[in-house]
Coordinates of C-alpha atoms in Angstrom, one line a residue:
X133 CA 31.9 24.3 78.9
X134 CA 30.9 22.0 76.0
X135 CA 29.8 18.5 76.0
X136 CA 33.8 17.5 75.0
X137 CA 35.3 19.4 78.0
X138 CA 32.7 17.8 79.9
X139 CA 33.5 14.4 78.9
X140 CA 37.5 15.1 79.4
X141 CA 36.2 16.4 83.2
X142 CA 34.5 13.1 84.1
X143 CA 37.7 10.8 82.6
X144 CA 39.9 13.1 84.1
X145 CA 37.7 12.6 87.7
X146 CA 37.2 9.1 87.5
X147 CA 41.3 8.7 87.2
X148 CA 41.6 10.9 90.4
X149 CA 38.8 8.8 92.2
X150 CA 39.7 5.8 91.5
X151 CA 44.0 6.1 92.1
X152 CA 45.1 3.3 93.9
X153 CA 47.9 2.9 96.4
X154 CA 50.8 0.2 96.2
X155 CA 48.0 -2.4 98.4
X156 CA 45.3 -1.7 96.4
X157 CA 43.9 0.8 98.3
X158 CA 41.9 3.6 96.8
X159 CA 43.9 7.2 97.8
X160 CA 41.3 9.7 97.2
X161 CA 39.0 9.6 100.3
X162 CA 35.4 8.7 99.8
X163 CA 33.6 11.6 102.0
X164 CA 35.8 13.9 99.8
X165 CA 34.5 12.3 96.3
X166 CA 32.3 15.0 95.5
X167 CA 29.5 13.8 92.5
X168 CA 29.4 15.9 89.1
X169 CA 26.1 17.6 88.7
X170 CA 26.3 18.3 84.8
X171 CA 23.5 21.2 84.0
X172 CA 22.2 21.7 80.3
X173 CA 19.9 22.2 77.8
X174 CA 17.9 18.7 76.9
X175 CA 19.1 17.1 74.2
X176 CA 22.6 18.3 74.3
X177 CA 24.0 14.8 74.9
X178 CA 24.7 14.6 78.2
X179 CA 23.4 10.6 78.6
X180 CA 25.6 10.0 75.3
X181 CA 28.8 11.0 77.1
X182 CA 28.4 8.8 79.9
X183 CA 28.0 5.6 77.6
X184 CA 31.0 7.1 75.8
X185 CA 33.6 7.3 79.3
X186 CA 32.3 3.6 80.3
X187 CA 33.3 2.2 77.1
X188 CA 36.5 3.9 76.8
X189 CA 37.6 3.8 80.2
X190 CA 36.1 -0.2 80.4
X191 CA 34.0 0.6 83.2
X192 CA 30.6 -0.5 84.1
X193 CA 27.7 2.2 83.8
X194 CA 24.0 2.0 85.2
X195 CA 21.6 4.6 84.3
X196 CA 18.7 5.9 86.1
X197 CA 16.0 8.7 85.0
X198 CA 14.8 9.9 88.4
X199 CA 11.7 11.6 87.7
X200 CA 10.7 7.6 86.8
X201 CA 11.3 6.4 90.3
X202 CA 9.4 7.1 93.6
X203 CA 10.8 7.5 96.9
X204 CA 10.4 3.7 97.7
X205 CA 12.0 2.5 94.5
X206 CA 15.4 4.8 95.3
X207 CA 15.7 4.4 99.3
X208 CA 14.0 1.1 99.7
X209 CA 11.1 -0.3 101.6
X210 CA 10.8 -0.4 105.7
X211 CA 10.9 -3.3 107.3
X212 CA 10.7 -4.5 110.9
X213 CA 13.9 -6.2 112.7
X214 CA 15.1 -7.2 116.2
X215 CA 17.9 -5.5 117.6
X216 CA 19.5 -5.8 121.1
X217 CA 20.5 -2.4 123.0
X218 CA 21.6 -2.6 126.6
X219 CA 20.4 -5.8 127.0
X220 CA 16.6 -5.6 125.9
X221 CA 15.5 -7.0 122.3
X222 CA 13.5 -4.2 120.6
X223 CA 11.9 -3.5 117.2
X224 CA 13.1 -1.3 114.8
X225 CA 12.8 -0.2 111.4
X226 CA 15.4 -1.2 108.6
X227 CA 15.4 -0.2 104.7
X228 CA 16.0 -3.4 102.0
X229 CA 17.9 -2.1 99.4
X230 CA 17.1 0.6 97.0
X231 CA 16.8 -0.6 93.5
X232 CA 19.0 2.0 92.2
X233 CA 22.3 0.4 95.2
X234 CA 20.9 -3.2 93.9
X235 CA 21.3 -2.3 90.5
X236 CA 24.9 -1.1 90.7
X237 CA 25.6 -4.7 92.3
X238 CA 24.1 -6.1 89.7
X239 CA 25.7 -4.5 87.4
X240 CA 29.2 -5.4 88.9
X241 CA 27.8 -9.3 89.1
X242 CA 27.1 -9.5 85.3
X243 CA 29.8 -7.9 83.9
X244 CA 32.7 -8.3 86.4
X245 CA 33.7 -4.5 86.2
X246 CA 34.2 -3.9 89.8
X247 CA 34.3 0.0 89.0
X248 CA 31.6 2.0 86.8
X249 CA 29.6 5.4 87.4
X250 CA 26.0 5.4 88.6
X251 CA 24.4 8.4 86.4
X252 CA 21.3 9.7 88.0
X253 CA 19.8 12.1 84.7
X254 CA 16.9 14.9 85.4
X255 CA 18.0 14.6 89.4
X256 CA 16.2 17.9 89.9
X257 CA 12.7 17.2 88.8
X258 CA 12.5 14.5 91.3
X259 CA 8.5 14.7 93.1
X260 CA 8.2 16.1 96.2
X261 CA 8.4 13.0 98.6
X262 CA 11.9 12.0 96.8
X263 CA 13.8 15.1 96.8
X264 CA 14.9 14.9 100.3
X265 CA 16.1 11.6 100.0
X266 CA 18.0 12.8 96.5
X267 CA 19.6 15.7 98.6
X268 CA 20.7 13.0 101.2
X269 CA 22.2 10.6 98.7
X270 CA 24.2 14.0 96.8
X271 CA 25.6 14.7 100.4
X272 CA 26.1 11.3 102.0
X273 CA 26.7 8.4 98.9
X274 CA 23.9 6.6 100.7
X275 CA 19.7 5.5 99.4
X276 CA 18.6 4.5 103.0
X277 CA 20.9 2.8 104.9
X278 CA 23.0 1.9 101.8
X279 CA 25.7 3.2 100.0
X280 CA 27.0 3.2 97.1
X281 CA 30.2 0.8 96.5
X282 CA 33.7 2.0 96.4
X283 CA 35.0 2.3 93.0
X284 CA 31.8 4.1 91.5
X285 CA 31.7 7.7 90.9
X286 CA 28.1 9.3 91.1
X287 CA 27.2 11.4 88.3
X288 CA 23.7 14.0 88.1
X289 CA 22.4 15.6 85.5
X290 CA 19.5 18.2 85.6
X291 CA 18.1 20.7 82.7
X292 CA 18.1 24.5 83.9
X293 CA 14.5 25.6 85.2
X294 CA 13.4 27.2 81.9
X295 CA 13.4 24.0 80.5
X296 CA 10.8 21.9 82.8
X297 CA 8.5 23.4 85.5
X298 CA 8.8 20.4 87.7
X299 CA 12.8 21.8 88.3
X300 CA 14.0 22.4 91.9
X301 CA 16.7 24.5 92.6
X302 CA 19.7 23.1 94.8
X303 CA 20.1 24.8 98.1
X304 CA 24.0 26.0 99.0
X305 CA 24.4 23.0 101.5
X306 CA 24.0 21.2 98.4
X307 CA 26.0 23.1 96.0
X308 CA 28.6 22.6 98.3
X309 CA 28.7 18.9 98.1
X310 CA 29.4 18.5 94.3
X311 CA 31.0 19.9 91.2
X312 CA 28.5 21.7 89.4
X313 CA 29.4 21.9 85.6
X314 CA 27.2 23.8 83.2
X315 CA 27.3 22.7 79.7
X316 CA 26.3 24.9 76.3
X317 CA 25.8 23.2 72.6
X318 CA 28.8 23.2 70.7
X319 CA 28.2 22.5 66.6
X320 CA 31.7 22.1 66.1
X321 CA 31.9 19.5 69.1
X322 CA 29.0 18.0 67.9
X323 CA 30.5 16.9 64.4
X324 CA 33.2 15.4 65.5
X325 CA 30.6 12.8 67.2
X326 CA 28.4 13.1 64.2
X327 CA 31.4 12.2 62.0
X328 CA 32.2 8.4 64.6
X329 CA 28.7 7.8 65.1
X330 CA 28.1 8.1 60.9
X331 CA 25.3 10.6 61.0
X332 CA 23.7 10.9 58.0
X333 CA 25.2 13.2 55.5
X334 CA 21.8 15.4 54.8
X335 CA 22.1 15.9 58.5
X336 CA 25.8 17.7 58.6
X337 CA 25.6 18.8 55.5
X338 CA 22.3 21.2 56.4
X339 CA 24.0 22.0 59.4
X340 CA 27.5 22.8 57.7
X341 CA 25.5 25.8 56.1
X342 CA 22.9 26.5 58.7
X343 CA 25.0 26.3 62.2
X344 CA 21.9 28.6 63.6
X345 CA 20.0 25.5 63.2
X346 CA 21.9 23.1 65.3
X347 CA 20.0 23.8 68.9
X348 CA 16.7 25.6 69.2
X349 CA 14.7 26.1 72.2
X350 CA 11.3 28.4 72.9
X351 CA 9.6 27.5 75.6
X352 CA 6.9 30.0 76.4
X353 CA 3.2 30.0 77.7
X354 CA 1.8 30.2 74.0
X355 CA 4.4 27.9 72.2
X356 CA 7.0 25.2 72.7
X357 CA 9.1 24.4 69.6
X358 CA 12.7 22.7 69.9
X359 CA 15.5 21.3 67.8
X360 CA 18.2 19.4 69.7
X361 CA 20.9 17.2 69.2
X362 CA 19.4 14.1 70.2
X363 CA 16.5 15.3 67.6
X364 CA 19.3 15.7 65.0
X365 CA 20.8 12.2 65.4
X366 CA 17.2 10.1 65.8
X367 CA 16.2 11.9 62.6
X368 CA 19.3 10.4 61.1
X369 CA 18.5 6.8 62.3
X370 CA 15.0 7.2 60.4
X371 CA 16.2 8.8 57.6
X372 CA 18.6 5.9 57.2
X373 CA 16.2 3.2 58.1
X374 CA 13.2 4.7 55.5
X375 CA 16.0 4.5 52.7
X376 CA 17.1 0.9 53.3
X377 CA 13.2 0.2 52.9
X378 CA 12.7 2.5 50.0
X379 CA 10.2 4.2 52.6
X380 CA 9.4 8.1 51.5
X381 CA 10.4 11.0 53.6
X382 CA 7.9 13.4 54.3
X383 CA 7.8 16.7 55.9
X384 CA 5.9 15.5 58.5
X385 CA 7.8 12.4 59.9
X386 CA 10.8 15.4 59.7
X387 CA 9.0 17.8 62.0
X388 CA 8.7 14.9 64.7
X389 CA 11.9 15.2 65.2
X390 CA 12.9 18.9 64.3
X391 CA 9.4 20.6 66.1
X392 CA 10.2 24.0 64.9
X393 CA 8.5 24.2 62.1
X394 CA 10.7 26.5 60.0
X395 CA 13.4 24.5 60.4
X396 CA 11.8 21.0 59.7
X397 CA 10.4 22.5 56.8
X398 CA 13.7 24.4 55.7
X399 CA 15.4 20.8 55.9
X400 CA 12.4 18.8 54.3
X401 CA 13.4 20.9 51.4
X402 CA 16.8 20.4 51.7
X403 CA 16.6 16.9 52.1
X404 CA 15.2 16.3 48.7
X405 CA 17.8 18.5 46.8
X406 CA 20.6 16.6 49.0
X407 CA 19.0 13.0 47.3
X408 CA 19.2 14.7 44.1
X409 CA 22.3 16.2 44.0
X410 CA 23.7 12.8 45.5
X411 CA 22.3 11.1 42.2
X412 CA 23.3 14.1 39.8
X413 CA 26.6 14.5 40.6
X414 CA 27.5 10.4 40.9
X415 CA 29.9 11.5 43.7
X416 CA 31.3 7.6 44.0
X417 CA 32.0 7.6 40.6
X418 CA 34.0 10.7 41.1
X419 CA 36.3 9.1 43.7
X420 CA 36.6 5.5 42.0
X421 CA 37.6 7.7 39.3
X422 CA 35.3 5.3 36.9
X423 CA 34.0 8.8 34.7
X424 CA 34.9 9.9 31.2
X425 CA 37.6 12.7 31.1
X426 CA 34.0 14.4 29.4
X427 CA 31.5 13.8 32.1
X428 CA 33.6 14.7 34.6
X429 CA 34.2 18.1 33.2
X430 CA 30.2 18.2 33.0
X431 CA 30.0 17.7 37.0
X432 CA 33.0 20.0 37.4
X433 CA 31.1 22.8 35.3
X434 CA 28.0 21.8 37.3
X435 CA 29.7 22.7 40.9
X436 CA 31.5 25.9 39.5
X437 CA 28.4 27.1 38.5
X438 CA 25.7 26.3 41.7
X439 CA 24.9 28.7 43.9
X440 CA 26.6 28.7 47.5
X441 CA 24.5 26.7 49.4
X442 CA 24.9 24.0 45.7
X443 CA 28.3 24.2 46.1
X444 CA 28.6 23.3 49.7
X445 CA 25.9 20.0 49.2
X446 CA 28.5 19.0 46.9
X447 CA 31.3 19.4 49.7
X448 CA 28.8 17.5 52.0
X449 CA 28.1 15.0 49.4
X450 CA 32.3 14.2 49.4
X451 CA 32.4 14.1 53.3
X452 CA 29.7 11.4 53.6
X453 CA 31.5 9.6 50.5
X454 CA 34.4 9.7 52.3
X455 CA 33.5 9.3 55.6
X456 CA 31.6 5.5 54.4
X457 CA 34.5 4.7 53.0
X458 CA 36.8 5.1 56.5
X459 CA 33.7 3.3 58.2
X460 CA 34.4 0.2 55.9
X461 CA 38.2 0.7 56.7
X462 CA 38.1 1.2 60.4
X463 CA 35.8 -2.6 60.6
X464 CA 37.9 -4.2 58.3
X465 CA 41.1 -3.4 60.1
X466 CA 39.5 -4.3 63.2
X467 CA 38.5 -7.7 61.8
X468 CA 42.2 -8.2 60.7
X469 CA 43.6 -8.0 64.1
X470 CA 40.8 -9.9 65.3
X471 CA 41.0 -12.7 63.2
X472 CA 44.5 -12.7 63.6
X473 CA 44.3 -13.1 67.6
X474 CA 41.7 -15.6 67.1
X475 CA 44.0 -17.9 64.9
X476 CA 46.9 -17.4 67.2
X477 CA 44.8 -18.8 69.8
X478 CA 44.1 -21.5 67.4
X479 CA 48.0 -22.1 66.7
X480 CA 48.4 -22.0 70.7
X481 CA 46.4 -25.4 70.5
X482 CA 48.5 -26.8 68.2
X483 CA 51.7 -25.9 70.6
X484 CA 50.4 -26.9 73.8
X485 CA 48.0 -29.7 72.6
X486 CA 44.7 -30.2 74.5
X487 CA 42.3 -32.6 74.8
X488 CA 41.3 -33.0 70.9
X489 CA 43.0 -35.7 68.9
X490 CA 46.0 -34.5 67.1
X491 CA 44.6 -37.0 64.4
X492 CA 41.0 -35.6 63.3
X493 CA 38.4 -38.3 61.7
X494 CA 37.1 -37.5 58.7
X495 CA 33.7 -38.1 57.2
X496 CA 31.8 -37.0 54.3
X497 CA 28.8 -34.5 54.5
X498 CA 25.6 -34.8 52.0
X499 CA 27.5 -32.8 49.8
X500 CA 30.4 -35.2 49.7
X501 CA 32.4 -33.0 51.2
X502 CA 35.1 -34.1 53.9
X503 CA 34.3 -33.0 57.6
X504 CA 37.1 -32.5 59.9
X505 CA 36.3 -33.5 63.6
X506 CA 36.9 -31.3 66.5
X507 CA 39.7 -28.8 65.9
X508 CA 38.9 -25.8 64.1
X509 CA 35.3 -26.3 64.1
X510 CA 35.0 -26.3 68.4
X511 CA 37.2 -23.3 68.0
X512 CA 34.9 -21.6 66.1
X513 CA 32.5 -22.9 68.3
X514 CA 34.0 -21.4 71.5
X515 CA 34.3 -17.9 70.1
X516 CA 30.7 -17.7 68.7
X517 CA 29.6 -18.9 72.2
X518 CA 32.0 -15.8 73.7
X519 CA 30.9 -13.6 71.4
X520 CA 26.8 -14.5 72.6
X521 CA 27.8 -14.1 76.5
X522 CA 29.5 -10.5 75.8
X523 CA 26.7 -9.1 73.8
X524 CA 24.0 -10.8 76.3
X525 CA 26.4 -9.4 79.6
X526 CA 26.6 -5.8 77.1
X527 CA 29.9 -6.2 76.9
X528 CA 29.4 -4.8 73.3
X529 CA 27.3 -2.6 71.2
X530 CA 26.3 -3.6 67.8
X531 CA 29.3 -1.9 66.0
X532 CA 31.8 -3.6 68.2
X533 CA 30.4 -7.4 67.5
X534 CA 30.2 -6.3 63.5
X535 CA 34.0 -6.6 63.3
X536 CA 33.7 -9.6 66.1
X537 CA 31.0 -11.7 63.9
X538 CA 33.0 -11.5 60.5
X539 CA 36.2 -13.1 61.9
X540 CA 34.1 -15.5 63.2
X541 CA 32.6 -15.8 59.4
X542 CA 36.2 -15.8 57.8
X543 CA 36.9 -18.6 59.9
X544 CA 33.9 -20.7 58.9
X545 CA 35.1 -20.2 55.1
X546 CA 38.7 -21.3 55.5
X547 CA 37.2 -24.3 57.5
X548 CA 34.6 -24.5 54.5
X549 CA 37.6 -24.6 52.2
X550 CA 39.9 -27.3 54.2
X551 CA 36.9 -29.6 54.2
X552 CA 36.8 -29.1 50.5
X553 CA 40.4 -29.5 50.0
X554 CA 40.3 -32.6 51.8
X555 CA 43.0 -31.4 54.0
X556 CA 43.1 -33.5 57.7
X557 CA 46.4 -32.8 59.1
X558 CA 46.7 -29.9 61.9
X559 CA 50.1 -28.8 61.1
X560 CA 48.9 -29.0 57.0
X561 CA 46.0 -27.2 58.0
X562 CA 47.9 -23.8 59.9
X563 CA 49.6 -24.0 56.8
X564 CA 46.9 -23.4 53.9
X565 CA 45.2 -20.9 56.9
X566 CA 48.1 -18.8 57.4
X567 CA 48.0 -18.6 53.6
X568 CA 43.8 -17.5 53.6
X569 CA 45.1 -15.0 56.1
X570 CA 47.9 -13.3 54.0
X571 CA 44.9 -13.0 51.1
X572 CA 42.7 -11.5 54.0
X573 CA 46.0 -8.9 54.4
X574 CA 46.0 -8.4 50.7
X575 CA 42.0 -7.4 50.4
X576 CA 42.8 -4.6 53.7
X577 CA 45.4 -3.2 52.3
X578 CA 43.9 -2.5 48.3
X579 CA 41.2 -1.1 50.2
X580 CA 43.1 1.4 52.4
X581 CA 44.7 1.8 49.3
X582 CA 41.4 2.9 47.0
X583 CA 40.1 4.8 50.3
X584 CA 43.6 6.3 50.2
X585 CA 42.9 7.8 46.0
X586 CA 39.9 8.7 46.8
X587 CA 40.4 10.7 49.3
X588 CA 43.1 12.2 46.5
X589 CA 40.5 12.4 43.7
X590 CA 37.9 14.7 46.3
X591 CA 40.5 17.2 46.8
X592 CA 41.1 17.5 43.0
X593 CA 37.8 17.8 42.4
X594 CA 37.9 20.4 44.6
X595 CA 40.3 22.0 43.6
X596 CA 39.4 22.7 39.8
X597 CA 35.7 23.2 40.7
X598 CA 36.2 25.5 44.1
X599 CA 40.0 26.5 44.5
X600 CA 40.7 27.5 48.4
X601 CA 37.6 29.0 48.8
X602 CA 35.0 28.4 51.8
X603 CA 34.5 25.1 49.9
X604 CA 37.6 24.0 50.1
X605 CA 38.1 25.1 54.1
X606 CA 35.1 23.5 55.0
X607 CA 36.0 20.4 53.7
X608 CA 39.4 20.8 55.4
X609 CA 38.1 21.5 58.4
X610 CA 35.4 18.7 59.2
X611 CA 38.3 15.5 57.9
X612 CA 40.4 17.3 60.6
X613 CA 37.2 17.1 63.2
X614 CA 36.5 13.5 61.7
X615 CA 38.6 11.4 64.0
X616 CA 38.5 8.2 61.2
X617 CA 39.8 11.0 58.5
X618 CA 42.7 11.9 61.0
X619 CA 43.8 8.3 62.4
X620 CA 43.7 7.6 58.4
X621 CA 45.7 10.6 57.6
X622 CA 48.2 9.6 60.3
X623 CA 48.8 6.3 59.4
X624 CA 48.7 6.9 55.4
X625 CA 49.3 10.5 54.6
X626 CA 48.0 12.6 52.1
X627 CA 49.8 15.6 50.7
X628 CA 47.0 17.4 49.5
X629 CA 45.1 17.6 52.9
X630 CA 48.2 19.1 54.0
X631 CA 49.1 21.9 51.2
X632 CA 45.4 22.8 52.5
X633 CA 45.6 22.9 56.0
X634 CA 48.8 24.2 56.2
X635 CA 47.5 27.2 53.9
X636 CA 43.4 27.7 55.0
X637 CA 43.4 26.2 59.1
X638 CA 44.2 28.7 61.8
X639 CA 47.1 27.2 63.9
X640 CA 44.8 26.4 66.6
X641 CA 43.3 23.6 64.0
X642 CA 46.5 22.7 62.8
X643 CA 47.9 21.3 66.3
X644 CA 44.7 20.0 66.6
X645 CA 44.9 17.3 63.8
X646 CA 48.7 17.0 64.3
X647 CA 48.1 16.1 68.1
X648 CA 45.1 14.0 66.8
X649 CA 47.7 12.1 64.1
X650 CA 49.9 11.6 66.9
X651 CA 47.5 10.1 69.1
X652 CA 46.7 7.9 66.2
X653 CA 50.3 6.7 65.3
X654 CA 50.6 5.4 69.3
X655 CA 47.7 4.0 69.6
X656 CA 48.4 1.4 67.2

């Protein structure tokens, strides 16, 4: 299976552990929760998914490499205790709690998510002293005398033995204590990650025309060279970082994270035609539609004219156009409904009253502007300090507070601009903020609107410089993979997406997007 199926397999598991009776009561019985033992290549993303599930699902997730840990760390350390047996008080020997149990608690303590999975990566290059007591815990839940707390499922992940000497190969006792599920790299399954996580363009664009370059292995007594996913998307990250800082890219800082050397060097060169065709072309021009009727022709004639692999850059050049362009839709939509439960918390206030005085002092800053005591200012205070203890507890990634800190920033400019207007009243207040808001409305929808045309504008482009060709397909077939082209699709159609899909997709892709538009339309 791929890294998607695999990820369906452990939603789809979790659902069945964790079904709950009428009281409460879990129905699926714990000695028959077997643990998923994923099996794959390194690299292929295996860690990724699991961050993925606990986020979606809003579970809590706590990670451990094994080969990191010794036996002591994962079962715990002896200790001496009295017991009573028939009568006479004798010693015996107790564990304390393994770090990997404790950890889970922890977990559960900090967040409040009383249900999460324990992921135990590379569980089959474990040293020698530990591997029994990894073999127990896969059979029995339990790291000494402890085990793990209802509620968690236990996932394992190991790389087949070609990949790492130190493997050890499951007996059938074992085997026959967990679901053993062996994943392959999937390009295709990839993207569609690529494509959320905003991968940078060079990267899927290479890999749109060299698929054979996705996932390479060779591991061999005279070499060991490897490209993997995981190399693919920290190579982005740099690539991204060393152009924000005007940093150049060289071959070498390519090859250490592509260490094949072909292919480093293949996309080294490729990298540097990418920039230039990215500067060439002027693709945002293109889709603002800010060109001459006469340039444009020029850049049309240009990508009639390349050669195949020119004329698929160009399509690449599009998607990552595009793609930033849903990015800046998708946060400010989610800032929208944000901001709008934020302020409906604030107009609750008003409602119910609270402790604040319904009549707010006022008092010039150094700027002579007036200073409104209390209200909207401890609101803003409250949510800044909620929006600390969720990124502190890792409630939230650094994407997720983006949208969370720019409410938070609208706020501080309609407070900004009430102080200025000298306006004191609460009810007066709501007013002139409800008003901000409906501008705030205005600014989301022109730019779903200008996303929207350009989105138009790439497919004429297309079409005059490429017709229905591969060109065309391609670019077809990685918006319907791009889940933020599809929700966008859904919601705001456009007809020449669907004169192409209808005509170049196979039907297979077809229901794909329409059950992906669907999915869309009720989630919101």
């Amino acid at each position: 299976m791929n890294i998607k199926e695999a990820k369906q397999e452990i939603v789809n598991t979790l659902h069945a552990y964790l079904k709950k009776d009428e009281e409460g009561n879990y129905t699926y019985p714990l000695v028959h929760q077997r643990p998923l033992f994923l099996i794959g290549a390194p690299g292929i993303g295996k860690t990724a998914i699991m961050e993925q599930v606990a986020k979606e699902e809003n579970i809590g997730l706590v990670s451990y490499t094994m080969t990191h840990h010794t036996r002591q760390s994962a079962v715990g350390l002896p200790k001496i205790v009295s017991r009573v047996y028939g009568g006479v008080t004798m010693d015996v020997t107790e564990y304390t709690m393994s770090e990997i149990i404790a950890a889970v608690y922890a977990q559960m303590e900090t967040t409040g998510k009383k249900e999460g999975i324990l992921f135990l990566d590379e569980i089959n290059c474990v040293s020698e002293t530990l591997a029994p007591a990894m073999l127990q815990f896969l059979q029995n839940k339990t790291f000494g005398g402890h085990k793990v707390p209802e509620g968690w499922l236990i996932v394992a992940a190991g790389n087949p033995s070609g990949y790492n000497k130190s493997v050890r190969e499951f007996d059938i006792v074992t085997l026959d204590r967990v679901r053993k599920m062996e994943i392959q790299p999937d390009l295709d399954v990839w993207m569609e990650y690529a494509w959320k996580q905003g991968i940078h363009g060079a990267v899927l664009s290479y890999l749109n025309i060299h698929k054979e370059s996705f996932y390479y292995i060779k591991n061999s007594r005279e070499e060991k060279s490897f490209v993997t996913a995981r190399g693919w998307e920290d190579l982005s990250r740099i690539l991204k970082s060393y152009e924000d800082l005007g940093i150049q890219v060289t071959e070498d800082l390519i090859w250490q994270f592509l260490q094949e050397k072909e292919i480093g060097r293949d996309f080294a060169s490729y990298y540097q035609i990418y920039r230039k065709y990215g500067t060439d072309y002027g693709i945002p021009q293109i889709l603002d539609g800010s060109l001459s009727q006469q340039i444009e022709e020029e850049k049309l004639a240009m990508a009639r004219n390349g050669s195949a692999e020119d004329r698929l850059t160009v399509t690449g050049l599009f998607l990552q156009d595009l793609n930033e362009r849903l990015i800046c839709v998708d946060t400010g939509k989610q800032r929208l409904s944000l901001l709008y439960d934020k302020l409906c918390i604030l107009k609750n206030s008003i409602n119910q009253g609270n402790s604040i005085k319904h009549t707010s002092s006022v008092k010039p800053d150094e700027n002579g502007i007036s200073q409104i005591d209390g209200w909207l200012g401890q609101h803003i205070k409250e949510q800044k300090k909620s929006l600390a203890v969720r990124k502190k507890a890792g409630l939230l990634s650094m994407e997720e507070a983006l949208p969370e800190r720019q409410a938070i920033e609208c706020m501080e400019r309609y407070d900004l601009d009430l102080r200025k207007l000298h306006i004191t009243g609460r009810e007066e207040q709501f007013e002139k903020i409800k008003v901000f808001f409906q501008e705030e409305q205005l600014r989301t929808e022109r730019l779903c609107t200008h996303t929207g045309q350009a989105l138009i504008r790439a497919f004429a482009f297309m079409e005059k410089a490429f017709g229905d060709g591969a060109e065309m397909m391609l670019f077809v077939t990685r918006l319907t993979g791009n889940p933020r082209a599809s929700a966008f699709i859904a919601e705001h159609g456009c007809a020449p997406y669907f004169k192409y899909s209808d005509k170049l997709l196979p039907g297979k892709r077809q229901e794909q997007l329409q059950q992906a538009c669907r999915q869309a339309l009720e989630s919101r």
